[in-house]
Amino acid sequence: MAAPSEAPVTRQVSGHADRAPVPSGPESWQPLAAAVAELPVLDASGRPVPFGELFRERRAIVVFVRHFLCYICKEYVEDLAKIPKSFLQEANVTLIVIGQSSYHHIEPFCKLTGYSHEIYVDPEREIYKRLGMKRGEEIASSGQSPHVKSNILSGSIRSLWRAVTGPLFDFQGDPAQQGGTLILGPGNNIHFIHHDRNRLDHKPINSVLQLVGIQHVDFTSRPSVIHV
């Protein structure tokens, strides 16, 4: 008889952690199910890597994005790309982005965003599901994101243009899928998890960096958002 599937991780860990780095005591984490750690992600060459291998030896900030055509995700990842590798190395932390497209889209997305840290895809969205990532847009006020440069009209037009002019015409993932941010490791330990309720509900990057003791990065050297 097959064992029942494990329920997805759905609770926020360390709810007040934005105010201070995550403590190192045993009370500050919850375990990641071994079955989830064993699920594969694909790298840019299509090679499968067990999810848990990404953070087995050190802490990792893991950002699940909606899909690679989402202009909000693109602009968020453009800011992730600005985090100096030296900051991460000094804190012994890995930065990882995970999308849900075909692995063929990884290299073009990195070129588009300037992102050079680790990146993988979960094309079947199995890890998204097991971690409780939401589908659909929850109507909730998420405030003004410090990472979104485009308004909805210009951003949507650019996303559509990239879809129809790309070598593979697809949406590069399920458009209804939401993402989230986790701090994991070393080993199968979850120190923090945030489930995005809608496309604008991502965690501000500096608040995540603070949780792992990394100094703030200046993301303000860009044009202001123009609303329509």
Short mmCIF file of C-alpha atoms in Angstrom, two decimals:
data_model
loop_
_atom_site.label_atom_id
_atom_site.label_comp_id
_atom_site.label_asym_id
_atom_site.label_seq_id
_atom_site.Cartn_x
_atom_site.Cartn_y
_atom_site.Cartn_z
CA MET A 1 0.00 0.00 0.00
CA ALA A 2 1.39 3.38 -1.00
CA ALA A 3 2.35 5.72 1.81
CA PRO A 4 0.22 8.89 2.04
CA SER A 5 1.81 11.94 0.45
CA GLU A 6 3.21 14.46 2.88
CA ALA A 7 1.34 17.74 3.31
CA PRO A 8 3.00 20.81 1.81
CA VAL A 9 4.91 23.20 4.02
CA THR A 10 2.55 26.14 4.43
CA ARG A 11 3.42 28.03 7.60
CA GLN A 12 5.64 31.06 7.74
CA VAL A 13 8.76 30.37 9.79
CA SER A 14 10.23 33.05 12.06
CA GLY A 15 7.47 35.55 11.42
CA HIS A 16 9.35 38.43 13.06
CA ALA A 17 12.66 37.56 11.47
CA ASP A 18 12.73 40.63 9.22
CA ARG A 19 13.80 42.60 12.31
CA ALA A 20 16.92 40.55 13.06
CA PRO A 21 19.04 37.74 11.62
CA VAL A 22 17.61 34.23 12.05
CA PRO A 23 18.91 32.79 15.33
CA SER A 24 21.04 29.65 15.21
CA GLY A 25 19.25 27.75 17.96
CA PRO A 26 17.22 24.59 17.30
CA GLU A 27 13.95 26.46 17.81
CA SER A 28 14.61 28.57 14.69
CA TRP A 29 14.04 25.91 12.04
CA GLN A 30 11.70 23.22 10.86
CA PRO A 31 12.74 20.17 8.84
CA LEU A 32 12.37 19.90 5.08
CA ALA A 33 10.87 16.52 4.20
CA ALA A 34 13.48 14.14 2.79
CA ALA A 35 11.10 13.32 -0.07
CA VAL A 36 11.12 16.99 -1.11
CA ALA A 37 14.92 17.25 -0.81
CA GLU A 38 15.22 14.28 -3.18
CA LEU A 39 13.08 15.85 -5.92
CA PRO A 40 15.12 16.97 -8.93
CA VAL A 41 15.68 20.43 -10.37
CA LEU A 42 17.35 20.91 -13.75
CA ASP A 43 20.35 23.09 -14.51
CA ALA A 44 20.94 25.02 -17.74
CA SER A 45 22.15 21.89 -19.52
CA GLY A 46 19.15 19.82 -18.43
CA ARG A 47 21.14 17.86 -15.84
CA PRO A 48 18.99 16.79 -12.85
CA VAL A 49 20.21 17.79 -9.38
CA PRO A 50 18.48 16.76 -6.14
CA PHE A 51 16.94 19.85 -4.57
CA GLY A 52 18.56 19.13 -1.22
CA GLU A 53 22.04 19.10 -2.75
CA LEU A 54 21.75 22.84 -3.38
CA PHE A 55 21.95 23.65 0.33
CA ARG A 56 23.43 20.53 1.90
CA GLU A 57 26.71 22.20 2.91
CA ARG A 58 25.70 25.83 3.55
CA ARG A 59 22.77 28.16 3.97
CA ALA A 60 20.99 29.25 0.85
CA ILE A 61 18.51 31.95 -0.12
CA VAL A 62 16.19 30.18 -2.55
CA VAL A 63 13.82 32.34 -4.61
CA PHE A 64 11.04 30.62 -6.53
CA VAL A 65 9.80 32.89 -9.32
CA ARG A 66 6.43 32.83 -11.05
CA HIS A 67 7.69 32.29 -14.60
CA PHE A 68 10.47 33.70 -16.75
CA LEU A 69 8.15 35.84 -18.90
CA CYS A 70 6.73 37.65 -15.85
CA TYR A 71 8.10 41.21 -16.05
CA ILE A 72 7.93 41.56 -12.27
CA CYS A 73 10.02 38.40 -11.82
CA LYS A 74 12.47 39.65 -14.44
CA GLU A 75 12.94 42.96 -12.64
CA TYR A 76 13.21 41.27 -9.24
CA VAL A 77 15.91 38.94 -10.60
CA GLU A 78 17.69 41.93 -12.18
CA ASP A 79 18.07 43.26 -8.64
CA LEU A 80 19.15 39.86 -7.29
CA ALA A 81 21.87 40.02 -9.93
CA LYS A 82 23.23 43.18 -8.28
CA ILE A 83 24.12 41.35 -5.06
CA PRO A 84 27.94 41.13 -5.06
CA LYS A 85 29.27 37.60 -4.92
CA SER A 86 31.75 38.79 -2.30
CA PHE A 87 28.85 39.59 0.07
CA LEU A 88 27.53 36.04 -0.28
CA GLN A 89 30.96 34.47 0.08
CA GLU A 90 31.72 36.41 3.27
CA ALA A 91 28.47 35.15 4.81
CA ASN A 92 28.94 31.62 3.40
CA VAL A 93 25.53 31.82 1.75
CA THR A 94 24.41 30.65 -1.69
CA LEU A 95 21.83 32.55 -3.76
CA ILE A 96 19.57 30.38 -5.91
CA VAL A 97 16.70 31.19 -8.27
CA ILE A 98 14.27 28.45 -9.32
CA GLY A 99 11.83 28.83 -12.19
CA GLN A 100 9.24 26.46 -13.63
CA SER A 101 10.02 26.59 -17.35
CA SER A 102 11.97 24.25 -19.59
CA TYR A 103 15.69 24.34 -18.86
CA HIS A 104 16.19 25.75 -22.38
CA HIS A 105 14.98 29.12 -21.07
CA ILE A 106 17.61 29.44 -18.31
CA GLU A 107 20.47 30.81 -20.39
CA PRO A 108 18.37 33.44 -22.27
CA PHE A 109 16.82 34.57 -18.96
CA CYS A 110 20.26 34.99 -17.37
CA LYS A 111 21.47 37.02 -20.35
CA LEU A 112 18.35 39.17 -20.17
CA THR A 113 18.65 39.89 -16.44
CA GLY A 114 22.43 39.83 -15.97
CA TYR A 115 21.94 37.15 -13.30
CA SER A 116 25.09 35.06 -12.71
CA HIS A 117 24.31 33.26 -9.44
CA GLU A 118 22.87 29.73 -9.30
CA ILE A 119 19.64 29.05 -11.20
CA TYR A 120 17.56 25.91 -11.86
CA VAL A 121 14.08 24.95 -13.00
CA ASP A 122 11.33 22.69 -11.66
CA PRO A 123 9.32 22.21 -14.87
CA GLU A 124 6.77 19.86 -13.31
CA ARG A 125 6.31 22.26 -10.37
CA GLU A 126 6.55 19.34 -7.94
CA ILE A 127 8.70 21.29 -5.46
CA TYR A 128 6.45 24.34 -5.80
CA LYS A 129 3.49 22.14 -4.86
CA ARG A 130 5.21 20.34 -2.00
CA LEU A 131 6.36 23.65 -0.48
CA GLY A 132 2.81 25.02 -0.65
CA MET A 133 3.41 27.71 -3.28
CA LYS A 134 0.09 29.23 -4.26
CA ARG A 135 -1.69 29.23 -7.63
CA GLY A 136 -3.87 32.16 -8.63
CA GLU A 137 -3.84 35.77 -7.49
CA GLU A 138 -4.92 36.54 -3.94
CA ILE A 139 -6.37 40.03 -3.70
CA ALA A 140 -4.21 41.62 -1.04
CA SER A 141 -2.37 44.88 -0.67
CA SER A 142 1.33 44.14 -1.05
CA GLY A 143 2.52 47.75 -1.00
CA GLN A 144 4.97 49.31 -3.40
CA SER A 145 7.75 46.94 -4.40
CA PRO A 146 11.22 48.53 -4.34
CA HIS A 147 12.22 46.21 -7.20
CA VAL A 148 9.55 46.84 -9.86
CA LYS A 149 10.56 49.47 -12.40
CA SER A 150 7.79 49.08 -15.00
CA ASN A 151 4.11 49.88 -14.80
CA ILE A 152 1.65 47.12 -15.63
CA LEU A 153 1.02 48.28 -19.20
CA SER A 154 4.63 48.63 -20.34
CA GLY A 155 5.70 45.53 -18.42
CA SER A 156 2.95 43.36 -19.90
CA ILE A 157 3.67 44.56 -23.43
CA ARG A 158 7.36 43.71 -23.07
CA SER A 159 6.50 40.26 -21.68
CA LEU A 160 4.18 39.54 -24.60
CA TRP A 161 6.82 40.72 -27.07
CA ARG A 162 9.40 38.39 -25.54
CA ALA A 163 6.89 35.51 -25.80
CA VAL A 164 6.13 35.97 -29.48
CA THR A 165 9.70 36.75 -30.56
CA GLY A 166 11.46 34.06 -28.54
CA PRO A 167 12.82 30.93 -30.24
CA LEU A 168 10.33 28.79 -28.28
CA PHE A 169 6.87 30.35 -28.16
CA ASP A 170 5.48 29.46 -24.76
CA PHE A 171 4.71 31.16 -21.46
CA GLN A 172 7.84 29.71 -19.86
CA GLY A 173 5.79 28.29 -17.01
CA ASP A 174 2.26 28.28 -15.61
CA PRO A 175 1.07 31.93 -15.57
CA ALA A 176 -1.12 31.24 -12.52
CA GLN A 177 1.74 29.93 -10.37
CA GLN A 178 3.03 32.16 -7.57
CA GLY A 179 6.51 31.97 -6.11
CA GLY A 180 8.13 32.43 -2.73
CA THR A 181 11.37 32.81 -0.80
CA LEU A 182 13.09 30.41 1.58
CA ILE A 183 16.23 30.29 3.67
CA LEU A 184 17.43 26.69 3.83
CA GLY A 185 20.39 24.67 5.09
CA PRO A 186 22.85 23.49 5.93
CA GLY A 187 21.07 20.18 5.51
CA ASN A 188 17.30 19.81 5.31
CA ASN A 189 16.45 22.76 7.56
CA ILE A 190 13.98 25.53 6.74
CA HIS A 191 14.80 28.73 8.62
CA PHE A 192 12.36 31.02 6.84
CA ILE A 193 9.63 30.65 4.24
CA HIS A 194 7.46 33.26 2.54
CA HIS A 195 4.68 32.29 0.11
CA ASP A 196 3.86 35.03 -2.39
CA ARG A 197 0.13 35.77 -2.37
CA ASN A 198 0.26 37.55 -5.72
CA ARG A 199 2.80 38.75 -8.27
CA LEU A 200 3.79 41.81 -6.21
CA ASP A 201 4.07 40.01 -2.87
CA HIS A 202 7.74 39.02 -3.10
CA LYS A 203 9.97 39.75 -0.09
CA PRO A 204 12.14 42.88 -0.41
CA ILE A 205 15.63 41.61 -1.10
CA ASN A 206 17.35 43.58 1.64
CA SER A 207 14.99 42.17 4.27
CA VAL A 208 16.02 38.66 3.17
CA LEU A 209 19.71 39.57 3.16
CA GLN A 210 19.33 40.87 6.71
CA LEU A 211 18.05 37.46 7.82
CA VAL A 212 21.35 35.83 6.85
CA GLY A 213 23.57 38.64 8.07
CA ILE A 214 24.42 40.16 4.68
CA GLN A 215 24.76 43.93 4.39
CA HIS A 216 22.19 45.90 2.44
CA VAL A 217 22.60 46.49 -1.29
CA ASP A 218 21.70 49.80 -2.95
CA PHE A 219 19.05 49.10 -5.61
CA THR A 220 18.06 52.75 -6.11
CA SER A 221 20.29 53.59 -9.07
CA ARG A 222 17.49 53.22 -11.60
CA PRO A 223 14.57 55.26 -12.97
CA SER A 224 11.50 55.73 -10.81
CA VAL A 225 8.32 53.79 -11.57
CA ILE A 226 5.83 55.67 -13.74
CA HIS A 227 2.24 54.65 -13.00
CA VAL A 228 -0.56 54.69 -15.54
#
